[in-house]
mmCIF file of C-alpha atoms and ligand atoms in Angstrom:
data_model
loop_
_atom_site.group_PDB
_atom_site.id
_atom_site.type_symbol
_atom_site.label_atom_id
_atom_site.label_comp_id
_atom_site.label_asym_id
_atom_site.label_seq_id
_atom_site.Cartn_x
_atom_site.Cartn_y
_atom_site.Cartn_z
ATOM 1 C CA MET C 18 0.000 0.000 0.000
ATOM 2 C CA ILE C 19 1.069 3.550 -0.684
ATOM 3 C CA LYS C 20 0.872 6.490 1.693
ATOM 4 C CA VAL C 21 -0.790 9.290 -0.212
ATOM 5 C CA ASP C 22 1.295 12.075 1.336
ATOM 6 C CA GLU C 23 4.516 10.194 0.502
ATOM 7 C CA PHE C 24 3.230 9.724 -3.029
ATOM 8 C CA CYS C 25 2.543 13.436 -3.530
ATOM 9 C CA ASN C 26 5.840 14.409 -1.898
ATOM 10 C CA GLU C 27 7.650 12.105 -4.294
ATOM 11 C CA LEU C 28 5.864 13.707 -7.257
ATOM 12 C CA SER C 29 6.816 17.169 -6.045
ATOM 13 C CA LYS C 30 10.523 16.209 -6.275
ATOM 14 C CA TYR C 31 9.906 16.287 -10.044
ATOM 15 C CA SER C 32 7.988 19.570 -9.785
ATOM 16 C CA ILE C 33 4.731 17.666 -10.351
ATOM 17 C CA ASN C 34 2.471 19.787 -8.178
ATOM 18 C CA PHE C 35 -0.631 20.606 -10.165
ATOM 19 C CA PHE C 36 -3.633 18.267 -9.863
ATOM 20 C CA THR C 37 -6.968 18.333 -11.618
ATOM 21 C CA GLY C 38 -9.655 15.757 -12.346
ATOM 22 C CA VAL C 39 -12.997 14.315 -11.371
ATOM 23 C CA PRO C 40 -13.103 12.356 -8.099
ATOM 24 C CA ASP C 41 -13.454 8.596 -7.923
ATOM 25 C CA SER C 42 -14.071 6.293 -4.981
ATOM 26 C CA LEU C 43 -10.878 4.306 -5.747
ATOM 27 C CA LEU C 44 -8.901 7.541 -5.579
ATOM 28 C CA LYS C 45 -10.694 8.755 -2.443
ATOM 29 C CA GLU C 46 -7.533 8.909 -0.307
ATOM 30 C CA LEU C 47 -5.730 10.919 -2.989
ATOM 31 C CA ASN C 48 -8.769 13.193 -3.369
ATOM 32 C CA ASN C 49 -8.998 13.637 0.415
ATOM 33 C CA TYR C 50 -5.328 14.579 0.614
ATOM 34 C CA LEU C 51 -5.618 16.965 -2.322
ATOM 35 C CA SER C 52 -8.724 18.647 -0.924
ATOM 36 C CA SER C 53 -6.454 20.552 1.445
ATOM 37 C CA LYS C 54 -4.082 21.651 -1.337
ATOM 38 C CA SER C 55 -4.390 24.786 -3.392
ATOM 39 C CA MET C 56 -3.143 23.372 -6.681
ATOM 40 C CA ASN C 57 -6.077 21.009 -7.072
ATOM 41 C CA ILE C 58 -8.927 21.847 -9.403
ATOM 42 C CA ILE C 59 -11.979 19.591 -9.369
ATOM 43 C CA ALA C 60 -13.061 19.779 -12.991
ATOM 44 C CA ALA C 61 -16.589 19.502 -14.369
ATOM 45 C CA ASN C 62 -15.563 16.552 -16.524
ATOM 46 C CA GLU C 63 -12.431 14.620 -17.386
ATOM 47 C CA GLY C 64 -11.999 16.255 -20.796
ATOM 48 C CA ASN C 65 -11.994 19.633 -19.064
ATOM 49 C CA ALA C 66 -9.338 18.300 -16.690
ATOM 50 C CA ILE C 67 -7.086 17.288 -19.597
ATOM 51 C CA ALA C 68 -7.435 20.823 -20.988
ATOM 52 C CA LEU C 69 -6.812 22.459 -17.582
ATOM 53 C CA ALA C 70 -3.684 20.335 -17.201
ATOM 54 C CA THR C 71 -2.570 21.347 -20.698
ATOM 55 C CA GLY C 72 -2.966 25.023 -19.834
ATOM 56 C CA ASP C 73 -0.988 24.592 -16.646
ATOM 57 C CA TYR C 74 1.816 22.805 -18.501
ATOM 58 C CA LEU C 75 1.922 25.536 -21.162
ATOM 59 C CA ALA C 76 2.096 28.198 -18.470
ATOM 60 C CA THR C 77 4.660 26.542 -16.189
ATOM 61 C CA GLY C 78 6.510 23.832 -18.093
ATOM 62 C CA ASN C 79 5.805 21.486 -15.158
ATOM 63 C CA ILE C 80 4.121 18.135 -15.635
ATOM 64 C CA PRO C 81 0.521 18.093 -14.310
ATOM 65 C CA VAL C 82 -1.566 15.222 -12.911
ATOM 66 C CA VAL C 83 -5.082 14.364 -14.103
ATOM 67 C CA TYR C 84 -7.078 11.943 -11.919
ATOM 68 C CA MET C 85 -10.248 10.176 -12.956
ATOM 69 C CA GLN C 86 -12.340 7.046 -12.708
ATOM 70 C CA ASN C 87 -11.745 4.868 -15.794
ATOM 71 C CA SER C 88 -15.292 5.731 -16.962
ATOM 72 C CA GLY C 89 -13.953 9.266 -17.411
ATOM 73 C CA LEU C 90 -11.476 8.077 -20.044
ATOM 74 C CA GLY C 91 -14.403 8.334 -22.445
ATOM 75 C CA ASN C 92 -14.732 12.055 -21.741
ATOM 76 C CA ALA C 93 -10.973 12.484 -22.006
ATOM 77 C CA VAL C 94 -10.383 10.731 -25.345
ATOM 78 C CA ASN C 95 -11.036 13.735 -27.589
ATOM 79 C CA PRO C 96 -8.607 16.159 -25.892
ATOM 80 C CA ILE C 97 -6.085 13.332 -25.465
ATOM 81 C CA THR C 98 -6.130 12.601 -29.211
ATOM 82 C CA SER C 99 -6.531 16.121 -30.554
ATOM 83 C CA LEU C 100 -4.829 18.386 -28.006
ATOM 84 C CA VAL C 101 -2.314 16.409 -25.986
ATOM 85 C CA ALA C 102 -1.193 13.880 -28.637
ATOM 86 C CA GLU C 103 2.362 13.948 -29.996
ATOM 87 C CA GLU C 104 0.850 14.735 -33.418
ATOM 88 C CA VAL C 105 -0.680 17.930 -32.037
ATOM 89 C CA TYR C 106 0.849 19.891 -29.092
ATOM 90 C CA SER C 107 2.612 16.940 -27.447
ATOM 91 C CA ILE C 108 1.813 17.601 -23.790
ATOM 92 C CA PRO C 109 3.210 15.419 -21.006
ATOM 93 C CA MET C 110 0.867 14.619 -18.133
ATOM 94 C CA LEU C 111 0.435 11.910 -15.548
ATOM 95 C CA LEU C 112 -2.993 10.264 -15.633
ATOM 96 C CA MET C 113 -4.198 8.572 -12.446
ATOM 97 C CA VAL C 114 -6.972 6.208 -13.503
ATOM 98 C CA GLY C 115 -9.142 4.389 -10.950
ATOM 99 C CA TRP C 116 -9.756 0.878 -12.303
ATOM 100 C CA ARG C 117 -13.417 0.077 -11.651
ATOM 101 C CA GLY C 118 -14.753 -3.138 -13.158
ATOM 102 C CA MET C 119 -11.334 -4.759 -13.143
ATOM 103 C CA PRO C 120 -11.685 -8.296 -14.532
ATOM 104 C CA GLY C 121 -11.975 -10.804 -11.683
ATOM 105 C CA ILE C 122 -13.261 -8.242 -9.171
ATOM 106 C CA LYS C 123 -17.007 -8.039 -8.514
ATOM 107 C CA ASP C 124 -18.347 -4.624 -9.486
ATOM 108 C CA GLU C 125 -21.495 -2.937 -10.772
ATOM 109 C CA PRO C 126 -22.729 -3.564 -14.365
ATOM 110 C CA GLN C 127 -21.880 -0.039 -15.565
ATOM 111 C CA HIS C 128 -18.200 -0.645 -14.798
ATOM 112 C CA LYS C 129 -17.845 -4.052 -16.435
ATOM 113 C CA PHE C 130 -17.177 -3.092 -20.049
ATOM 114 C CA MET C 131 -14.888 -0.142 -19.315
ATOM 115 C CA GLY C 132 -13.118 -2.317 -16.737
ATOM 116 C CA GLU C 133 -12.384 -4.885 -19.440
ATOM 117 C CA ILE C 134 -11.114 -2.381 -21.989
ATOM 118 C CA THR C 135 -9.235 0.062 -19.749
ATOM 119 C CA LEU C 136 -5.737 -1.259 -20.456
ATOM 120 C CA GLY C 137 -6.594 -1.838 -24.130
ATOM 121 C CA LEU C 138 -7.867 1.718 -24.422
ATOM 122 C CA LEU C 139 -4.641 3.078 -22.969
ATOM 123 C CA ASN C 140 -2.740 0.917 -25.467
ATOM 124 C CA VAL C 141 -4.826 2.280 -28.354
ATOM 125 C CA LEU C 142 -4.167 5.803 -27.092
ATOM 126 C CA LYS C 143 -0.446 4.928 -26.996
ATOM 127 C CA ILE C 144 -0.268 5.808 -23.318
ATOM 128 C CA PRO C 145 2.144 3.557 -21.405
ATOM 129 C CA TYR C 146 1.021 2.628 -17.895
ATOM 130 C CA VAL C 147 1.911 0.869 -14.702
ATOM 131 C CA ILE C 148 -0.643 -0.689 -12.340
ATOM 132 C CA LEU C 149 -0.622 0.356 -8.694
ATOM 133 C CA THR C 150 -1.964 -2.428 -6.458
ATOM 134 C CA ALA C 151 -2.463 -3.102 -2.760
ATOM 135 C CA ASN C 152 0.985 -4.764 -2.882
ATOM 136 C CA THR C 153 2.794 -1.757 -4.345
ATOM 137 C CA THR C 154 5.444 -0.710 -1.843
ATOM 138 C CA SER C 155 6.884 2.695 -1.181
ATOM 139 C CA ASP C 156 10.065 1.729 -3.059
ATOM 140 C CA ASP C 157 8.028 0.469 -6.044
ATOM 141 C CA MET C 158 6.102 3.731 -6.055
ATOM 142 C CA LYS C 159 9.287 5.813 -6.113
ATOM 143 C CA LYS C 160 10.670 3.709 -8.959
ATOM 144 C CA TYR C 161 7.407 4.021 -10.948
ATOM 145 C CA ILE C 162 7.315 7.794 -10.510
ATOM 146 C CA LYS C 163 10.923 8.104 -11.664
ATOM 147 C CA GLU C 164 10.270 5.966 -14.747
ATOM 148 C CA ALA C 165 7.041 7.829 -15.534
ATOM 149 C CA TYR C 166 8.790 11.178 -15.196
ATOM 150 C CA GLN C 167 11.666 10.102 -17.440
ATOM 151 C CA TYR C 168 9.208 8.919 -20.082
ATOM 152 C CA MET C 169 7.001 12.047 -19.939
ATOM 153 C CA ASN C 170 9.964 14.383 -19.922
ATOM 154 C CA LYS C 171 11.679 12.685 -22.868
ATOM 155 C CA ASN C 172 8.605 12.026 -25.052
ATOM 156 C CA LYS C 173 6.491 15.002 -24.029
ATOM 157 C CA SER C 174 3.427 12.796 -23.847
ATOM 158 C CA PRO C 175 1.125 11.244 -21.223
ATOM 159 C CA TYR C 176 1.839 8.293 -18.952
ATOM 160 C CA ALA C 177 -0.745 6.555 -16.754
ATOM 161 C CA PHE C 178 -0.917 4.996 -13.304
ATOM 162 C CA VAL C 179 -3.828 2.575 -13.257
ATOM 163 C CA VAL C 180 -5.042 2.351 -9.675
ATOM 164 C CA GLU C 181 -6.573 -0.844 -8.284
ATOM 165 C CA GLN C 182 -8.667 -0.837 -5.122
ATOM 166 C CA ASN C 183 -6.924 -0.513 -1.741
ATOM 167 C CA CYS C 184 -3.719 0.782 -3.276
ATOM 168 C CA TYR C 185 -3.587 3.781 -0.919
ATOM 169 C CA GLU C 186 -3.503 3.599 2.852
ATOM 170 C CA GLU C 187 -6.419 5.344 4.533
ATOM 171 C CA TYR C 188 -5.677 9.018 4.869
ATOM 172 C CA ASN C 189 -7.116 10.620 7.967
ATOM 173 C CA TYR C 190 -7.892 14.211 7.436
ATOM 174 C CA LYS C 191 -10.082 16.823 8.968
ATOM 175 C CA LYS C 192 -12.854 17.149 6.463
ATOM 176 C CA ASP C 193 -13.558 20.666 5.380
ATOM 177 C CA ILE C 194 -17.241 20.363 6.276
ATOM 178 C CA GLU C 195 -19.466 22.421 4.041
ATOM 179 C CA ILE C 196 -21.483 24.682 6.289
ATOM 180 C CA SER C 197 -24.972 24.557 4.920
ATOM 181 C CA ASN C 198 -28.227 25.162 6.684
ATOM 182 C CA TYR C 199 -30.125 22.936 4.314
ATOM 183 C CA THR C 200 -32.335 20.469 6.091
ATOM 184 C CA LEU C 201 -33.457 18.230 3.252
ATOM 185 C CA SER C 202 -31.435 15.123 2.466
ATOM 186 C CA ARG C 203 -31.344 13.725 -1.062
ATOM 187 C CA GLU C 204 -33.347 10.653 -0.009
ATOM 188 C CA ASN C 205 -35.921 12.880 1.695
ATOM 189 C CA ALA C 206 -36.251 15.005 -1.419
ATOM 190 C CA ILE C 207 -36.635 11.985 -3.718
ATOM 191 C CA ASP C 208 -39.285 10.561 -1.397
ATOM 192 C CA ILE C 209 -41.219 13.844 -1.529
ATOM 193 C CA ILE C 210 -40.930 14.032 -5.316
ATOM 194 C CA ILE C 211 -42.159 10.498 -6.006
ATOM 195 C CA SER C 212 -44.992 10.968 -3.498
ATOM 196 C CA ASN C 213 -46.217 14.296 -4.927
ATOM 197 C CA CYS C 214 -45.802 13.882 -8.674
ATOM 198 C CA GLU C 215 -48.520 13.218 -11.247
ATOM 199 C CA LYS C 216 -49.707 9.604 -11.067
ATOM 200 C CA LYS C 217 -48.136 8.072 -14.182
ATOM 201 C CA SER C 218 -44.877 10.035 -14.077
ATOM 202 C CA ILE C 219 -41.719 8.450 -15.449
ATOM 203 C CA PHE C 220 -38.360 8.905 -13.707
ATOM 204 C CA ILE C 221 -34.907 9.014 -15.239
ATOM 205 C CA SER C 222 -32.366 9.080 -12.421
ATOM 206 C CA THR C 223 -28.700 9.971 -12.469
ATOM 207 C CA THR C 224 -25.692 7.846 -11.575
ATOM 208 C CA GLY C 225 -24.587 7.235 -8.001
ATOM 209 C CA LYS C 226 -26.685 7.256 -4.878
ATOM 210 C CA THR C 227 -29.688 9.038 -6.446
ATOM 211 C CA SER C 228 -30.579 5.901 -8.423
ATOM 212 C CA ARG C 229 -29.794 3.675 -5.451
ATOM 213 C CA GLU C 230 -32.076 5.707 -3.183
ATOM 214 C CA LEU C 231 -34.868 5.823 -5.766
ATOM 215 C CA PHE C 232 -34.652 2.039 -6.066
ATOM 216 C CA GLU C 233 -34.780 1.505 -2.299
ATOM 217 C CA LEU C 234 -37.649 3.958 -1.834
ATOM 218 C CA ARG C 235 -39.717 1.999 -4.385
ATOM 219 C CA GLU C 236 -38.945 -1.213 -2.479
ATOM 220 C CA LYS C 237 -39.898 0.394 0.824
ATOM 221 C CA LYS C 238 -43.174 1.679 -0.618
ATOM 222 C CA LYS C 239 -43.793 -1.683 -2.322
ATOM 223 C CA GLN C 240 -44.019 0.093 -5.676
ATOM 224 C CA CYS C 241 -42.727 -1.543 -8.837
ATOM 225 C CA HIS C 242 -39.653 -0.223 -10.624
ATOM 226 C CA SER C 243 -41.080 -0.093 -14.121
ATOM 227 C CA LYS C 244 -41.570 3.697 -14.222
ATOM 228 C CA ASP C 245 -37.915 4.319 -13.371
ATOM 229 C CA LEU C 246 -34.890 4.174 -15.631
ATOM 230 C CA LEU C 247 -31.916 3.999 -13.287
ATOM 231 C CA MET C 248 -29.029 5.481 -15.250
ATOM 232 C CA VAL C 249 -26.317 3.875 -13.184
ATOM 233 C CA GLY C 250 -23.535 4.955 -15.554
ATOM 234 C CA SER C 251 -23.003 7.654 -18.205
ATOM 235 C CA MET C 252 -22.728 10.445 -15.657
ATOM 236 C CA GLY C 253 -24.244 13.715 -16.853
ATOM 237 C CA HIS C 254 -26.403 12.231 -19.604
ATOM 238 C CA ALA C 255 -29.651 11.516 -17.723
ATOM 239 C CA SER C 256 -31.341 14.763 -18.763
ATOM 240 C CA GLN C 257 -30.732 14.146 -22.451
ATOM 241 C CA VAL C 258 -32.271 10.659 -22.259
ATOM 242 C CA ALA C 259 -35.212 12.211 -20.381
ATOM 243 C CA ILE C 260 -35.653 14.951 -22.998
ATOM 244 C CA SER C 261 -35.958 12.575 -25.917
ATOM 245 C CA ILE C 262 -38.298 10.224 -24.065
ATOM 246 C CA ALA C 263 -40.423 13.260 -23.167
ATOM 247 C CA ALA C 264 -40.471 14.328 -26.826
ATOM 248 C CA ARG C 265 -41.849 10.924 -27.883
ATOM 249 C CA LYS C 266 -44.176 10.309 -24.945
ATOM 250 C CA LYS C 267 -46.045 13.586 -24.713
ATOM 251 C CA GLU C 268 -48.851 11.955 -22.714
ATOM 252 C CA ARG C 269 -46.487 11.123 -19.822
ATOM 253 C CA VAL C 270 -44.788 13.499 -17.402
ATOM 254 C CA VAL C 271 -41.047 12.795 -17.429
ATOM 255 C CA TYR C 272 -38.919 13.608 -14.388
ATOM 256 C CA CYS C 273 -35.149 13.692 -14.541
ATOM 257 C CA LEU C 274 -33.527 13.355 -11.107
ATOM 258 C CA ASP C 275 -30.100 14.870 -11.601
ATOM 259 C CA GLY C 276 -27.111 15.646 -9.363
ATOM 260 C CA ASP C 277 -25.199 18.933 -9.333
ATOM 261 C CA GLY C 278 -21.957 17.157 -10.277
ATOM 262 C CA ALA C 279 -23.692 15.264 -13.062
ATOM 263 C CA ALA C 280 -25.510 18.344 -14.398
ATOM 264 C CA LEU C 281 -22.225 20.271 -14.414
ATOM 265 C CA MET C 282 -20.435 17.458 -16.195
ATOM 266 C CA HIS C 283 -22.467 18.001 -19.380
ATOM 267 C CA LEU C 284 -24.083 21.360 -18.732
ATOM 268 C CA GLY C 285 -24.605 21.951 -22.445
ATOM 269 C CA GLY C 286 -27.392 19.365 -22.293
ATOM 270 C CA LEU C 287 -29.642 21.995 -20.704
ATOM 271 C CA SER C 288 -29.489 24.146 -23.787
ATOM 272 C CA ILE C 289 -31.673 22.050 -26.099
ATOM 273 C CA VAL C 290 -34.773 21.819 -23.957
ATOM 274 C CA ASN C 291 -36.525 24.714 -25.723
ATOM 275 C CA SER C 292 -35.848 23.469 -29.244
ATOM 276 C CA MET C 293 -37.171 20.009 -28.284
ATOM 277 C CA LYS C 294 -40.552 21.469 -27.147
ATOM 278 C CA VAL C 295 -40.751 19.089 -24.195
ATOM 279 C CA ASN C 296 -43.610 20.594 -22.195
ATOM 280 C CA ASN C 297 -43.831 17.423 -20.128
ATOM 281 C CA LEU C 298 -40.234 17.499 -18.823
ATOM 282 C CA ARG C 299 -39.408 18.171 -15.165
ATOM 283 C CA HIS C 300 -35.669 18.444 -14.686
ATOM 284 C CA ILE C 301 -34.751 18.363 -11.009
ATOM 285 C CA VAL C 302 -31.199 19.008 -9.819
ATOM 286 C CA LEU C 303 -30.577 17.739 -6.286
ATOM 287 C CA ASN C 304 -27.822 20.145 -5.313
ATOM 288 C CA ASN C 305 -25.693 19.055 -2.339
ATOM 289 C CA GLY C 306 -22.630 21.007 -3.486
ATOM 290 C CA CYS C 307 -20.526 17.883 -3.771
ATOM 291 C CA HIS C 308 -19.850 14.511 -5.403
ATOM 292 C CA GLU C 309 -21.437 12.743 -2.469
ATOM 293 C CA SER C 310 -21.577 9.305 -4.088
ATOM 294 C CA VAL C 311 -17.789 9.011 -4.363
ATOM 295 C CA GLY C 312 -16.711 10.641 -1.099
ATOM 296 C CA GLY C 313 -18.200 14.141 -0.879
ATOM 297 C CA GLN C 314 -15.557 16.109 -2.812
ATOM 298 C CA LYS C 315 -16.772 19.631 -3.510
ATOM 299 C CA THR C 316 -18.431 20.762 -6.703
ATOM 300 C CA VAL C 317 -19.173 24.386 -7.482
ATOM 301 C CA GLY C 318 -22.877 23.548 -6.999
ATOM 302 C CA TYR C 319 -23.313 25.879 -4.029
ATOM 303 C CA GLU C 320 -21.378 28.679 -5.751
ATOM 304 C CA ILE C 321 -23.245 28.946 -9.027
ATOM 305 C CA ASP C 322 -26.898 29.521 -9.832
ATOM 306 C CA PHE C 323 -28.367 26.596 -11.746
ATOM 307 C CA CYS C 324 -31.683 28.447 -11.944
ATOM 308 C CA ASP C 325 -30.133 31.366 -13.818
ATOM 309 C CA ILE C 326 -28.598 28.895 -16.263
ATOM 310 C CA ALA C 327 -31.924 27.094 -16.721
ATOM 311 C CA LYS C 328 -33.709 30.421 -17.284
ATOM 312 C CA ALA C 329 -31.169 31.370 -19.908
ATOM 313 C CA CYS C 330 -31.791 28.005 -21.571
ATOM 314 C CA ASN C 331 -35.502 28.859 -21.806
ATOM 315 C CA TYR C 332 -37.079 26.302 -19.492
ATOM 316 C CA SER C 333 -40.703 27.477 -19.222
ATOM 317 C CA LYS C 334 -40.695 27.524 -15.407
ATOM 318 C CA VAL C 335 -37.702 27.651 -13.078
ATOM 319 C CA ILE C 336 -38.014 27.153 -9.332
ATOM 320 C CA LYS C 337 -35.500 26.991 -6.488
ATOM 321 C CA VAL C 338 -36.471 25.309 -3.213
ATOM 322 C CA ASP C 339 -34.636 24.468 -0.022
ATOM 323 C CA THR C 340 -37.163 23.017 2.395
ATOM 324 C CA GLU C 341 -39.615 20.150 2.497
ATOM 325 C CA GLU C 342 -42.530 22.576 2.427
ATOM 326 C CA SER C 343 -41.248 24.619 -0.508
ATOM 327 C CA LEU C 344 -40.537 21.418 -2.475
ATOM 328 C CA ILE C 345 -44.072 20.121 -1.897
ATOM 329 C CA ASN C 346 -45.506 23.519 -2.923
ATOM 330 C CA ALA C 347 -43.378 23.584 -6.072
ATOM 331 C CA LEU C 348 -44.590 20.115 -7.037
ATOM 332 C CA LYS C 349 -48.202 21.179 -6.505
ATOM 333 C CA ASP C 350 -47.538 24.302 -8.548
ATOM 334 C CA ILE C 351 -46.269 22.342 -11.554
ATOM 335 C CA ASN C 352 -49.019 19.705 -11.470
ATOM 336 C CA ASN C 353 -50.562 19.699 -14.971
ATOM 337 C CA PHE C 354 -48.357 22.641 -16.005
ATOM 338 C CA ASP C 355 -47.922 22.731 -19.777
ATOM 339 C CA GLY C 356 -44.244 23.574 -20.209
ATOM 340 C CA SER C 357 -40.750 22.437 -19.332
ATOM 341 C CA VAL C 358 -39.810 22.844 -15.676
ATOM 342 C CA PHE C 359 -36.456 23.084 -13.928
ATOM 343 C CA ILE C 360 -36.288 22.765 -10.146
ATOM 344 C CA GLU C 361 -33.098 23.221 -8.154
ATOM 345 C CA VAL C 362 -33.468 21.538 -4.774
ATOM 346 C CA MET C 363 -30.894 22.704 -2.244
ATOM 347 C CA ILE C 364 -30.027 19.748 -0.035
ATOM 348 C CA LYS C 365 -27.450 18.798 2.550
ATOM 349 C CA SER C 366 -24.787 16.209 1.888
ATOM 350 C CA GLY C 367 -24.981 12.691 3.312
ATOM 351 C CA SER C 368 -26.690 9.361 2.907
ATOM 352 C CA ARG C 369 -27.582 6.243 4.843
ATOM 353 C CA LYS C 370 -24.673 3.948 5.702
ATOM 354 C CA ASP C 371 -26.784 0.890 4.859
ATOM 355 C CA LEU C 372 -27.869 2.098 1.405
ATOM 356 C CA GLY C 373 -28.086 -0.890 -0.934
ATOM 357 C CA ARG C 374 -27.761 -1.224 -4.686
ATOM 358 C CA PRO C 375 -30.407 -2.042 -7.301
ATOM 359 C CA THR C 376 -31.127 -5.764 -7.366
ATOM 360 C CA ILE C 377 -32.522 -5.665 -10.902
ATOM 361 C CA SER C 378 -30.085 -5.575 -13.810
ATOM 362 C CA PRO C 379 -30.032 -2.672 -16.290
ATOM 363 C CA ILE C 380 -31.365 -5.043 -18.972
ATOM 364 C CA GLU C 381 -34.328 -6.068 -16.782
ATOM 365 C CA ASN C 382 -34.847 -2.398 -15.988
ATOM 366 C CA LYS C 383 -34.838 -1.518 -19.696
ATOM 367 C CA TYR C 384 -37.463 -4.108 -20.645
ATOM 368 C CA MET C 385 -39.851 -3.281 -17.809
ATOM 369 C CA PHE C 386 -39.437 0.444 -18.522
ATOM 370 C CA MET C 387 -40.074 0.077 -22.274
ATOM 371 C CA LYS C 388 -43.147 -2.057 -21.571
ATOM 372 C CA GLU C 389 -44.427 0.583 -19.136
ATOM 373 C CA ILE C 390 -44.148 3.449 -21.627
ATOM 374 C CA GLU C 391 -45.082 1.613 -24.839
ATOM 375 C CA GLY C 392 -48.337 2.343 -26.676
HETATM 376 C C1 TPP J 2 -17.596 10.024 -16.436
HETATM 377 C C2 TPP J 2 -17.624 9.704 -14.975
HETATM 378 N N1 TPP J 2 -16.757 10.324 -14.154
HETATM 379 C C3 TPP J 2 -16.757 10.044 -12.820
HETATM 380 C C4 TPP J 2 -17.622 9.125 -12.307
HETATM 381 C C5 TPP J 2 -17.598 8.761 -10.838
HETATM 382 N N2 TPP J 2 -18.783 9.234 -10.141
HETATM 383 C C6 TPP J 2 -19.870 8.472 -9.886
HETATM 384 S S1 TPP J 2 -21.063 9.253 -9.045
HETATM 385 C C7 TPP J 2 -20.130 10.664 -8.964
HETATM 386 C C8 TPP J 2 -20.605 11.871 -8.210
HETATM 387 C C9 TPP J 2 -21.872 12.419 -8.737
HETATM 388 O O1 TPP J 2 -22.072 13.681 -8.113
HETATM 389 P P1 TPP J 2 -23.473 14.387 -8.167
HETATM 390 O O2 TPP J 2 -24.052 14.305 -9.521
HETATM 391 O O3 TPP J 2 -23.325 15.742 -7.578
HETATM 392 O O4 TPP J 2 -24.377 13.470 -7.244
HETATM 393 P P2 TPP J 2 -24.255 13.103 -5.684
HETATM 394 O O5 TPP J 2 -23.432 11.881 -5.605
HETATM 395 O O6 TPP J 2 -23.664 14.273 -4.970
HETATM 396 O O7 TPP J 2 -25.685 12.894 -5.292
HETATM 397 C C10 TPP J 2 -18.902 10.502 -9.628
HETATM 398 C C11 TPP J 2 -17.856 11.547 -9.743
HETATM 399 C C12 TPP J 2 -18.527 8.510 -13.214
HETATM 400 N N3 TPP J 2 -19.423 7.613 -12.818
HETATM 401 N N4 TPP J 2 -18.482 8.813 -14.517
#
């Protein structure tokens, strides 16, 4: 196992001091350590992080680090091939890639395919890598950093550390607790929404704990899951799936339960709602100001105004709520409303320790959902 402070100190010997990326549960210790550092920018998506790292390299000449879950490689491929590649600007950077869905390790369905192709994808991208495991020692780590640095410095191109689970020792830190007076939890808010929506409403829920909580609430209420599409992967894309279902199924009210991190990841998705004429769409961002599902690392959710953005994107009605009562009133207000609606729900961070995972597969979910909305 590697000590995260030793790891970062070793990097700084090579003037590798700038970190950017999107947090991942496998990189939680690194993210926790970095949360106290100034040269760490939590990016909206992994492609943005590659570009931020490029800018920092151009400005300083020092090699930057980009961290991400392997699912984020998808977002990073375009800037890797058309900005960072040797054929273009030839930018060295160290990628830290959390290896979810690693073959042989039990993981969730959304991680399986990317887990299988992670090393192959790095090969296709011509990015050499080394795998950090629970058995990687401090001496190994120092050797790997030296080799990575020599490669990046000589070739002026990226190198990757692929990070297996339990590779870092637990890092105890005093969490910079976000002071918020919000009283609603995400689970509370979801409960209120599914209890106060129009009867036949459809739900498209974002990745992470939102979908897990929606699933468990249905179980608790003994309701079936057929009206819900649990988008366990493809972070940031739930609202676009919801928009096109809403466009086809005008007779149904379509709710998208989004997260602030997910909405930020592909914010441009908000811009097409007006041109799609989806008067039956209710886009709800559950804003806890952080990536709660992977460890609570901050987003800019509490610092920006999603409602202003939604207004500028021409949603017909835009509402911000921060209490149980105001959420219930907003849901009453939009009942039978003919127009697209955006609601930002200000919530506190946190979730139940015993929160489970969906026990139906995405394929089962797809068939029951399609059956529910057909005709
Ligand atoms: C492309 C991609 N990058 C990173 C992740 C890892 N990930 C899963 S959930 C999550 C946090 C989502 O944050 P938010 O949407 O704010 O919801 P919250 O967990 O706070 O409810 C992240 C970063 C991912 N699944 N996909």
